[in-house]
Coordinates of C-alpha atoms in Angstrom, one line a residue:
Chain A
X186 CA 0.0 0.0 0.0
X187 CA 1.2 3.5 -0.5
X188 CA -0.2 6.7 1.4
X189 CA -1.4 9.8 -0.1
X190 CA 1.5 12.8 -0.7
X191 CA 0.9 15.9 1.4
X192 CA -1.6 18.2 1.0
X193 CA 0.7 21.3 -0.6
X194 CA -1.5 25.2 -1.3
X195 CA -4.8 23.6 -2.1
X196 CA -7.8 25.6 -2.5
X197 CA -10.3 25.4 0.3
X198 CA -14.3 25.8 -0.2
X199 CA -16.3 28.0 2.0
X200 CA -17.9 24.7 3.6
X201 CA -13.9 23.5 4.2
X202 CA -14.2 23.9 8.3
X203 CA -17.6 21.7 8.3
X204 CA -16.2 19.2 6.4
X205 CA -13.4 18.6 9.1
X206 CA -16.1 18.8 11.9
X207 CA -17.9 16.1 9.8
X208 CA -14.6 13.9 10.4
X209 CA -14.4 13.9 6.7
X210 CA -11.1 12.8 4.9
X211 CA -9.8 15.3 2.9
X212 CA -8.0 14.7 -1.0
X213 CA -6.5 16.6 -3.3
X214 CA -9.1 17.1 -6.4
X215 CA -8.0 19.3 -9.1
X216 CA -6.1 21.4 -6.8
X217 CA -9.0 21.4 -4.2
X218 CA -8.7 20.3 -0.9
X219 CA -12.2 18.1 -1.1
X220 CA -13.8 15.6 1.4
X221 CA -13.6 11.9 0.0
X222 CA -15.6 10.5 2.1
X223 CA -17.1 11.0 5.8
X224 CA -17.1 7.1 7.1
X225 CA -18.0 5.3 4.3
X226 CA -18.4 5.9 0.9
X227 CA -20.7 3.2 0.0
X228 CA -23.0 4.1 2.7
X229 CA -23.1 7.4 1.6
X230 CA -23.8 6.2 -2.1
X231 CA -26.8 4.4 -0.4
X232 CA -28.1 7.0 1.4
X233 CA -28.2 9.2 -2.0
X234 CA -30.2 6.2 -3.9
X235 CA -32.1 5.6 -1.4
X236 CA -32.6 8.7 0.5
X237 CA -30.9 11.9 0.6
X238 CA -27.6 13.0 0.3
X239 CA -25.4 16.4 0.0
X240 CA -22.3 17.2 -1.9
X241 CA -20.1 20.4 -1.9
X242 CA -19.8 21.5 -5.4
X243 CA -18.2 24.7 -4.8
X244 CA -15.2 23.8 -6.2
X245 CA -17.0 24.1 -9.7
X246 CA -17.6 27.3 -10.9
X247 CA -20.1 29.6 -12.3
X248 CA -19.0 32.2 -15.0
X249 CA -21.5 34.7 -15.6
X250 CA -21.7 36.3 -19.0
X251 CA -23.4 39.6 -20.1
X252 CA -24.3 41.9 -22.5
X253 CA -26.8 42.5 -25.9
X254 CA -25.2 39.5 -27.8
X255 CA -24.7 37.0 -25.3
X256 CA -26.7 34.4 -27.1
X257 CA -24.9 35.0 -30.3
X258 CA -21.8 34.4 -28.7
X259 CA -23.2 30.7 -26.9
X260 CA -24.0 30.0 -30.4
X261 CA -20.4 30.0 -31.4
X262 CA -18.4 28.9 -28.0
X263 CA -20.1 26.0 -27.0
X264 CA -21.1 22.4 -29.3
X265 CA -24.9 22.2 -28.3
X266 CA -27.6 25.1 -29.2
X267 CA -28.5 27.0 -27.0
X268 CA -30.8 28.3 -29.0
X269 CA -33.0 25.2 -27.3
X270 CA -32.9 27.9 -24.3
X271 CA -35.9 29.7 -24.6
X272 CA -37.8 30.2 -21.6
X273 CA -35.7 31.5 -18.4
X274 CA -34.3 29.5 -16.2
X275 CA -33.9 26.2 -18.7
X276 CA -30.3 24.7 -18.7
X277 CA -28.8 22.6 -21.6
X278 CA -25.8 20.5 -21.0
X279 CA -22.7 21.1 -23.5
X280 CA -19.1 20.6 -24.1
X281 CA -16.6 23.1 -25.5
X282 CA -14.8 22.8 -27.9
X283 CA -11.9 23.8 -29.4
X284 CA -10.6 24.3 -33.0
X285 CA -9.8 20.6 -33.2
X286 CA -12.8 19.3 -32.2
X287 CA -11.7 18.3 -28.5
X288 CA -13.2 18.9 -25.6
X289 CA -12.2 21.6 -23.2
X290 CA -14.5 21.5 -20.8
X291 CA -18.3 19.8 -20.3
X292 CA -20.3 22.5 -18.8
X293 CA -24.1 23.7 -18.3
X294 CA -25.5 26.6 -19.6
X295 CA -28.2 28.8 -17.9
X296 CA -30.7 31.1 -20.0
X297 CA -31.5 33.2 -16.7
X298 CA -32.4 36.5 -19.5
X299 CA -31.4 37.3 -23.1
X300 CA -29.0 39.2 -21.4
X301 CA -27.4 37.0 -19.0
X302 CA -26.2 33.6 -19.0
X303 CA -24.4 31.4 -16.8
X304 CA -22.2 28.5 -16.8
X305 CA -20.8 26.1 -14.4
X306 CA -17.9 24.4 -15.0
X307 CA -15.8 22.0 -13.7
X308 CA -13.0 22.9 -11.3
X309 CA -9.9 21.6 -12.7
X310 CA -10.5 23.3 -15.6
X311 CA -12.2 26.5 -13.8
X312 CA -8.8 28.9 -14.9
X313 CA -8.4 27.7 -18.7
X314 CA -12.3 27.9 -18.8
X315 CA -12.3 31.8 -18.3
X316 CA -8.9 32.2 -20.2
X317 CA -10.4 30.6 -23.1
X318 CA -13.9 32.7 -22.9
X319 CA -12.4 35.7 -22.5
X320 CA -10.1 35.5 -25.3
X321 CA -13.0 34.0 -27.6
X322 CA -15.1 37.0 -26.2
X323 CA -12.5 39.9 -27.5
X324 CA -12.5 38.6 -30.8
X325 CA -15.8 38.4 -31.7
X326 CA -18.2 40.0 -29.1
X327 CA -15.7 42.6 -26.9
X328 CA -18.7 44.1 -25.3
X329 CA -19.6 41.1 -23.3
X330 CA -18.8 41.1 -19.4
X331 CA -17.2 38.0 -18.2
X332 CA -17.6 37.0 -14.4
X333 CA -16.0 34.1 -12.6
X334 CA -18.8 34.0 -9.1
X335 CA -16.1 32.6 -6.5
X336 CA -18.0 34.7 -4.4
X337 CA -21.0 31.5 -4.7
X338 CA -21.1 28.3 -3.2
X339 CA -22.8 25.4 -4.4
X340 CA -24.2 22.2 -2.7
X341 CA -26.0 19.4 -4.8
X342 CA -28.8 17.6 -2.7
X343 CA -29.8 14.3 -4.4
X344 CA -31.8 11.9 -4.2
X345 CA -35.4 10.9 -3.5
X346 CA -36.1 13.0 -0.7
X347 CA -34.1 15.7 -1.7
X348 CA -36.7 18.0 -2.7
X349 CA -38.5 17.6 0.6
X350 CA -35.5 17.9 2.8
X351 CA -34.5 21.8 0.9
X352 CA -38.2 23.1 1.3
X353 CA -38.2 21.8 4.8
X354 CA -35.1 23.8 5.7
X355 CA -36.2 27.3 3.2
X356 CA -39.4 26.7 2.7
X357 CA -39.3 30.1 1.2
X358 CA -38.6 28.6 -1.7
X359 CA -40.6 26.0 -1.9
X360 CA -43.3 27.8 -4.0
X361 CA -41.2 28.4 -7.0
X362 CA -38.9 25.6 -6.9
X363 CA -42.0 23.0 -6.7
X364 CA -42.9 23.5 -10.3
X365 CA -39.2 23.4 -11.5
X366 CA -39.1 20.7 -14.6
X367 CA -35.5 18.7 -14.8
X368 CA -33.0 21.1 -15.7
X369 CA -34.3 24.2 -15.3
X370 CA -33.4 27.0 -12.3
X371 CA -34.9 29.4 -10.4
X372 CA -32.9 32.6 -10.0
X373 CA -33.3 35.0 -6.7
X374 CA -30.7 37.4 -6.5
X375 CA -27.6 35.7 -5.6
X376 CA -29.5 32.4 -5.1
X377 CA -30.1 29.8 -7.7
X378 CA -32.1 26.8 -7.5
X379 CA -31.2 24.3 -10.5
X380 CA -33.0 20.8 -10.6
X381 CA -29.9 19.1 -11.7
X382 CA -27.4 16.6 -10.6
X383 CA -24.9 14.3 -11.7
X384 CA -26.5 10.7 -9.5
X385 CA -29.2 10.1 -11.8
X386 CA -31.6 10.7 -9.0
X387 CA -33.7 13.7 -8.2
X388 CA -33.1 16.9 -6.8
X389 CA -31.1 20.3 -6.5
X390 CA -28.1 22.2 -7.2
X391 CA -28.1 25.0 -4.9
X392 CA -25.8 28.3 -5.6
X393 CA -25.7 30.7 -2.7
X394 CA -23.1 33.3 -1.5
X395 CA -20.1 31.8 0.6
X396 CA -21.3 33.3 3.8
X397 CA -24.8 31.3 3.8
X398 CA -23.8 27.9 2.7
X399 CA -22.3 26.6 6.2
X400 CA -25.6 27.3 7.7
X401 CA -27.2 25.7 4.9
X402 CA -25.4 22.5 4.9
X403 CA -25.8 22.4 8.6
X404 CA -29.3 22.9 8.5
X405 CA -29.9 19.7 5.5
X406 CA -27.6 18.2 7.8
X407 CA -30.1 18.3 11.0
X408 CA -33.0 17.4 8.4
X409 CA -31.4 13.8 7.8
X410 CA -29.3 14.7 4.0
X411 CA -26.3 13.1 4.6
X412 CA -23.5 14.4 4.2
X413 CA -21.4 12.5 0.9
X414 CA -18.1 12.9 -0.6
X415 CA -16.0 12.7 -4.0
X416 CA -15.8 8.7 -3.7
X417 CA -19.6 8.8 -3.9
X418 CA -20.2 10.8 -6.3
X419 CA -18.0 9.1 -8.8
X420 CA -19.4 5.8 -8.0
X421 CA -23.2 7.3 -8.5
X422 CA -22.0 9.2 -11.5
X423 CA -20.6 6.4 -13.1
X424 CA -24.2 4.2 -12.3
X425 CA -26.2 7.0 -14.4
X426 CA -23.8 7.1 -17.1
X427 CA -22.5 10.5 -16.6
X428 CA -19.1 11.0 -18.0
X429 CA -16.6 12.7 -16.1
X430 CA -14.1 15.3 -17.8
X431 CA -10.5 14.2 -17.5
X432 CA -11.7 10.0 -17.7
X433 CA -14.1 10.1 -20.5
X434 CA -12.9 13.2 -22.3
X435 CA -10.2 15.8 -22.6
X436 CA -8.9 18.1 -25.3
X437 CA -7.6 15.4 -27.2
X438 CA -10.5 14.1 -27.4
X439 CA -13.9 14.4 -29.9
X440 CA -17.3 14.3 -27.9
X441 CA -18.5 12.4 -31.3
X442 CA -16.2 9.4 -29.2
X443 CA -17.3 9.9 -25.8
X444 CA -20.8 9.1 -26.3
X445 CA -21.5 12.8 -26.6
X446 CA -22.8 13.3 -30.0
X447 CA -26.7 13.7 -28.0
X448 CA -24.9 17.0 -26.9
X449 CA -23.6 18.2 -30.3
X450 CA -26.5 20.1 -32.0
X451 CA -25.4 19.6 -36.1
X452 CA -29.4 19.8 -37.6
X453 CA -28.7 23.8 -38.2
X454 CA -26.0 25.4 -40.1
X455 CA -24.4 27.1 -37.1
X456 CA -20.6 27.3 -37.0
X457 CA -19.5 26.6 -33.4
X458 CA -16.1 26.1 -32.6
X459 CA -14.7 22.2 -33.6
X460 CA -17.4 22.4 -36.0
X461 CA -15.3 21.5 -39.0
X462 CA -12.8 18.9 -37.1
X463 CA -15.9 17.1 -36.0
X464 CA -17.6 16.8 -39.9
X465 CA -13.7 15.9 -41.1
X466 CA -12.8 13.3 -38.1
X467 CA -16.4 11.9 -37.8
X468 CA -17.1 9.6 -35.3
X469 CA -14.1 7.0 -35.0
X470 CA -14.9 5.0 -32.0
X471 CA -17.7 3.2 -30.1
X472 CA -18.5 4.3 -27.0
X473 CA -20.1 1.9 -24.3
X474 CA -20.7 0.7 -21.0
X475 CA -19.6 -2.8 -19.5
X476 CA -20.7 -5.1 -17.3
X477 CA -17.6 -7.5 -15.5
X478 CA -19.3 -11.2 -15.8
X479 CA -16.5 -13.0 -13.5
X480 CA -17.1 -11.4 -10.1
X481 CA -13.7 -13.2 -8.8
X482 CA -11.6 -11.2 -11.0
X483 CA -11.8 -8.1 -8.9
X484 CA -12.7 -4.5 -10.4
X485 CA -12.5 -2.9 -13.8
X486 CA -10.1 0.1 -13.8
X487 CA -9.7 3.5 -15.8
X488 CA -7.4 2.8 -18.3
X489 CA -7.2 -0.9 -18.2
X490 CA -7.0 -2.4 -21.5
X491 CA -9.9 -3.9 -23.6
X492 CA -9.7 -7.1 -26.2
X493 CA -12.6 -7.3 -28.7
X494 CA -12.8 -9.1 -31.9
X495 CA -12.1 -5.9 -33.7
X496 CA -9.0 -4.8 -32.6
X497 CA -8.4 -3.3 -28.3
X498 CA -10.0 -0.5 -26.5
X499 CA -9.7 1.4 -23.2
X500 CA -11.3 1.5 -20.1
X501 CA -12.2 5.7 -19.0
X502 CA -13.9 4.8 -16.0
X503 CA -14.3 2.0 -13.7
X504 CA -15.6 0.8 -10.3
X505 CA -17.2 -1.3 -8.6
X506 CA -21.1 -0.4 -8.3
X507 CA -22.6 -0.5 -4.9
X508 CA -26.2 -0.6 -6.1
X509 CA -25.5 -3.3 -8.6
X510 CA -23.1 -5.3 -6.3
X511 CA -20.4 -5.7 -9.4
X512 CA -17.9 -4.2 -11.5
X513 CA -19.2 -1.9 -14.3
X514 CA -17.1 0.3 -16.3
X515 CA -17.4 3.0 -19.3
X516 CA -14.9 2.0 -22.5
X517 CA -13.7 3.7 -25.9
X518 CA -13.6 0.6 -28.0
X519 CA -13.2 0.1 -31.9
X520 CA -16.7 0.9 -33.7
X521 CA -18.5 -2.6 -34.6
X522 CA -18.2 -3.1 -31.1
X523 CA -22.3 -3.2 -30.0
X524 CA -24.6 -3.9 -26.5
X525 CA -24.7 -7.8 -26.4
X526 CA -21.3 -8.3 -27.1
X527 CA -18.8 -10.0 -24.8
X528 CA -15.4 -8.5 -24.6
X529 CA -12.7 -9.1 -22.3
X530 CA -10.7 -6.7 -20.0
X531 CA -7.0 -6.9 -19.0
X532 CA -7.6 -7.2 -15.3
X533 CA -4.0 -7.3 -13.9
X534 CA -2.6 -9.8 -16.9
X535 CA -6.0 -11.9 -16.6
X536 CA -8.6 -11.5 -19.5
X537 CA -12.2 -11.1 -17.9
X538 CA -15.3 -11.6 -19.9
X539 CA -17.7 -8.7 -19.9
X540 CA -20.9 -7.7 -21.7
X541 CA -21.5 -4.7 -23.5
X542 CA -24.6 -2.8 -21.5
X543 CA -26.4 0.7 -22.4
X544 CA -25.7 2.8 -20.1
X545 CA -27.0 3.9 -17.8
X546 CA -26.8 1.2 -15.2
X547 CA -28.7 2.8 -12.5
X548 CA -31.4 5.6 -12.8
X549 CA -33.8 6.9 -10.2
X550 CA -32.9 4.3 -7.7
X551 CA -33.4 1.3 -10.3
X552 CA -31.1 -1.4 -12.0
X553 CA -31.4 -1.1 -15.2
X554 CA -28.6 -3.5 -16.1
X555 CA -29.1 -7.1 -13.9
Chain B
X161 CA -5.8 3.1 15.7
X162 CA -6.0 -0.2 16.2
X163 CA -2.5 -2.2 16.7
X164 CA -2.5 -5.3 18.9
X165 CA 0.6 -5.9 20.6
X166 CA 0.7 -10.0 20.0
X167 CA 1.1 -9.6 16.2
X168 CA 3.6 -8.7 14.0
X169 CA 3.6 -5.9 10.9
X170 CA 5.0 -4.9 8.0
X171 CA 5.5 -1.3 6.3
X172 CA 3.6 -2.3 4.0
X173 CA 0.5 -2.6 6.3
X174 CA 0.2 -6.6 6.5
X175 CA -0.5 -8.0 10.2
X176 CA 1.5 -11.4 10.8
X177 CA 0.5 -13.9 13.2
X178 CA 2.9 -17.0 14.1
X179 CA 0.8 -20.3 14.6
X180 CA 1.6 -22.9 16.9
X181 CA 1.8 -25.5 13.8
X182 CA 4.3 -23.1 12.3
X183 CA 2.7 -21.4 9.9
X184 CA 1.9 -17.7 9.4
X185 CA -1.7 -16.2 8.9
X186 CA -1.5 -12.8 7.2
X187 CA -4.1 -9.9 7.1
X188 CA -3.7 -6.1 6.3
X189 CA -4.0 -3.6 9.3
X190 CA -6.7 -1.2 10.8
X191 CA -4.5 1.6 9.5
X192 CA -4.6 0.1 5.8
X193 CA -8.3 -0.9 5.9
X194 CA -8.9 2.5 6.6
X195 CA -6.6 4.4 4.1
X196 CA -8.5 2.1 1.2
X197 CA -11.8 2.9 2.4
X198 CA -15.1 0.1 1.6
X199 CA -13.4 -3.2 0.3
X200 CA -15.5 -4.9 -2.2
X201 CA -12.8 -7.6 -3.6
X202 CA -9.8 -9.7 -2.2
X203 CA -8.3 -12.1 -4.3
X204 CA -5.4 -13.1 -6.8
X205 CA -4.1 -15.3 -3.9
X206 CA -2.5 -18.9 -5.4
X207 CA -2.4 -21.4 -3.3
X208 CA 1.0 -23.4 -3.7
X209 CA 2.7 -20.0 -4.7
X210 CA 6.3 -20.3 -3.5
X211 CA 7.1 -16.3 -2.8
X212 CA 10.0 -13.9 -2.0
X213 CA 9.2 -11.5 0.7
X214 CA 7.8 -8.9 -0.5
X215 CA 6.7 -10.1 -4.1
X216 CA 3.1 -9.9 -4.4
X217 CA 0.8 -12.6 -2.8
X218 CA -2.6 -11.0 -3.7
X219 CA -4.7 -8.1 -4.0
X220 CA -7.1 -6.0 -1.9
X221 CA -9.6 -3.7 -3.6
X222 CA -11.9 -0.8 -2.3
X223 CA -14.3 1.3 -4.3
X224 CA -11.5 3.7 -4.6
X225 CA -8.4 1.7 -5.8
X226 CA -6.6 -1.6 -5.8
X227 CA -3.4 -1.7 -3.4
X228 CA -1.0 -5.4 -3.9
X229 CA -0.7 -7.5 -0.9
X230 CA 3.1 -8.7 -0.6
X231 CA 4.6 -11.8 1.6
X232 CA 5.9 -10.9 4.3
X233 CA 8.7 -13.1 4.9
X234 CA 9.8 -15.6 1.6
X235 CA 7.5 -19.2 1.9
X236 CA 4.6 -20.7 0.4
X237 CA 1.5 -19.5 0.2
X238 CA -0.8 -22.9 1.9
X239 CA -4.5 -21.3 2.2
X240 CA -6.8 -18.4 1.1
X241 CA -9.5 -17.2 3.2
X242 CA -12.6 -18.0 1.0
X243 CA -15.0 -16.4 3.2
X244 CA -13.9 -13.1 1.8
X245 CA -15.0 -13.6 -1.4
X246 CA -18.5 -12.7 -0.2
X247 CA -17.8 -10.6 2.8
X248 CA -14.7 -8.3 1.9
X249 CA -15.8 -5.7 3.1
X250 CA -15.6 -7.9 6.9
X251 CA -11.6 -6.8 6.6
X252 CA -13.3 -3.2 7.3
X253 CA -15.1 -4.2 10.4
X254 CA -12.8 -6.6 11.9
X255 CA -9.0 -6.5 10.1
X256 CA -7.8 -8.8 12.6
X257 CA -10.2 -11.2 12.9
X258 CA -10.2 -11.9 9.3
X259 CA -7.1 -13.2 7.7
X260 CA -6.3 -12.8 3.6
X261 CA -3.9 -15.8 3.2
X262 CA -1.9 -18.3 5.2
X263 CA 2.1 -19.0 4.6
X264 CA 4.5 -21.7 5.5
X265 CA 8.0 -19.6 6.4
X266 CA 10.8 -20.5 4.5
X267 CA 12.9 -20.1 7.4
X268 CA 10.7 -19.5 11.1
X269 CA 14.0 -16.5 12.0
X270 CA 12.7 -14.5 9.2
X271 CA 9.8 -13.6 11.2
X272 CA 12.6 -11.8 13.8
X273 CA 13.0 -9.1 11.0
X274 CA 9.6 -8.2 11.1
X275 CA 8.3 -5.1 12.9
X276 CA 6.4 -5.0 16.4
X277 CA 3.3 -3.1 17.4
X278 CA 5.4 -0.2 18.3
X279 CA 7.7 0.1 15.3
X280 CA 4.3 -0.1 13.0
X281 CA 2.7 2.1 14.7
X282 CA 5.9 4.6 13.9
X283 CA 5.0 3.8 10.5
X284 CA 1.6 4.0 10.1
X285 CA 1.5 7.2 12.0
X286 CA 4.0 8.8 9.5
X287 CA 1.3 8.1 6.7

């Protein structure tokens, strides 16, 4: 076994100190000092299936951009349409892209008014993110103001009683969150409530300035949402089928080939950035989830290699699933491979059968792969 | 943490324990169980294995990662503890009361160079 290096100038999140008092164990994420786990991850996987549970997002960040053009400018930066935004408050998910048709970041959008939208992005690639914007920005649309929020903190409640457990500590805003359809917000000054996640289960992502979210979390806290680390939410993410920037894609990579092309809006003529790469490349490899079949081989692993008749592959993700009770995994593999197929992983110099499953696994609490 | 005083350890977080029969019955440590978080697989273990100490004897897996288990002293590997290929994650609850693999010493004085409760917990202290 080998220990974790120390913790060297990591960033801390406003809900840092309650994580400690939690007895959380802290990693290093992305250059963010971020809880693990609290106890267990596995129970705290449970607890969002089958209950509720909190995460600190506020690692991730939320760029606002505004101005007249705004819109015109989403058209362009990012590889899905926001032109499918058109009532306030409605998200769409997206990557973006650059020139060569890999993916820079995966982020959602918010319409909140024609003249202000909002992303969130991930963490690790927070600083490039903004860099990137606001030299895409001065070329083309210099009038635009763009506004990285670190003054906003952001917890995700999940799961089935996640809803209830938010209105019963604000019910303030139970009234206008209530008829909030999936992915969509409501905005209130510096609040926003988004019903979004990345479980595949129900309920919130909450923005709110620093100075309110240890209160907040406390208060979930007291109403039963448990409180449930990084290890968690991979595992959960990887159940719904979510892909995770860094494992499933990166710059080098096309979203055509990381089971993206549902996010990449082609039907009109609009020139986005990695447009062109995208029509050139096309999509060059299958992308798919797996199901280990020989539960005494032990646990499929990023980057582990995968045999198939038509030539190898890679596993991006891997774990083992708590709700499943086996090892499931997300691969790149050559294109003809298809669901129903069996194909073997290099666990550790053994070759393990494994069927080829649609993701996702798991989805509002239920198996959807036996 | 948890470090009886009647076993011995290794730096790489095994727990040794020196049968009357002569053999050795090796787990991995409160300490470890903990760094690796929920374990959901043990295995890789071959019984008849003839190992150096510290080549690899199995391997432990958690949701998070897999970590190798190595032999602790140079022997052959004579049992593996089947029970924990349904209940692995019983190494969480109770690392000493359940064992990974059982050894027959190549020589019983290599067990001498092993570390006590006191040196490990030097170790496992230091992360």
């Amino acid at each position: 076994m080998s220990t974790s290096a120390s913790l060297v100038a990591l960033k801390r999140t406003p809900l840092f100190d309650t994580h400690i008092a939690c007895n959380a164990k802290m990693v290093d994420f992305g250059g963010w000092e971020m809880p693990l786990h609290y106890g267990s991850q596995v129970e705290e996987h449970h607890q969002v299936r089958r209950h509720a549970g909190m995460f600190d997002v506020s690692h991730m960040l939320n760029v606002d951009i505004k101005g007249n053009d705004v819109r015109d400018f989403l058209r362009r930066l990012v590889a899905n349409n926001v032109d499918k935004l058109q009532t306030p408050g409605k998200a769409l998910y997206s990557c973006m892209l650059n020139p060569q048709g890999g993916v820079i970041d995966d982020l959602i959008v918010y319409f909140l008014s024609e003249t202000h939208f909002r992303l969130v992005v991930n963490a690790g690639s927070a600083e490039k993110d903004v860099a990137w914007i606001k030299q895409q920005a001065s070329a083309t649309h210099p009038s635009l103001t763009i506004t990285p929020r670190r003054d906003l903190a952001m917890i995700a409640v999940q799961g089935p009683a996640a809803r209830q457990a938010v209105w019963s500590v604000w019910p303030h805003c139970r009234l206008a969150s209530e008829s909030l359809i999936a992915f969509s917000a409501q905005v209130e000054g510096d609040v926003m409530i988004a019903r979004t996640g990345y479980t595949g289960e129900d309920g919130f992502e909450i923005v709110l300035p620093v100075c309110d979210a240890p209160a907040f979390w406390s208060a979930l806290k007291t109403a039963g949402v448990a409180p449930a680390g990084l290890g968690a939410r991979d595992t959960l993410r990887l159940e719904a089928g979510m892909n995770l920037y860094g494992n499933e894609m990166d710059e080098t990579v096309s979203p055509l080939d990381a089971g993206l092309a549902w996010t990449v809006d082609m039907k009109t003529a609009r020139a986005f950035i990695g447009r062109e790469a995208l029509e050139a490349n096309g999509k060059q490899r299958a992308f798919v989830g797996l199901k280990l079949l020989d539960r005494g081989a032990g646990v499929i692993r990023a980057h582990m290699k995968v045999v198939t008749p038509y030539g190898d592959g890679e596993i991006t993700s891997g774990t083992h699933s708590p709700t499943l009770g086996f090892s499931v995994a997300m691969a790149r593999v050559p294109l003809a491979v298809v669901a129903g197929d069996t194909v073997h992983v290099d666990i550790r110099g053994k070759l393990v059968p494994a069927l080829v499953v649609k993701m996702p696994f798991v989805r509002n609490g239920k198996a959807l792969v036996s | 943490m948890n470090i009886p005083a009647n076993l011995k350890y290794t730096k790489s977080h095994e727990w040794i324990r020196l049968e009357e029969d002569g053999t050795i019955t090796v787990g991995i440590t409160d300490p470890a169980q903990e760094m690796l978080g929920d374990l959901v697989f043990v295995g890789d273990v071959k019984v008849g294995e003839v190992l150096s100490a510290g080549e690899t004897a199995g391997v432990v897996e958690s949701v998070k990662a897999a970590s190798d288990i190595y032999a602790p002293v140079s022997g052959e590997v004579t049992e593996f503890n089947g029970e924990l290929d349904a209940a692995p994650e019983s190494l969480n609850g109770a690392p000493y009361a359940n064992w990974i693999f059982k050894m027959k010493p190549a020589n019983v004085e290599d067990l001498a160079k092993l570390l006590d409760a006191a040196a490990y917990q030097a170790v496992a202290t230091a992360g």
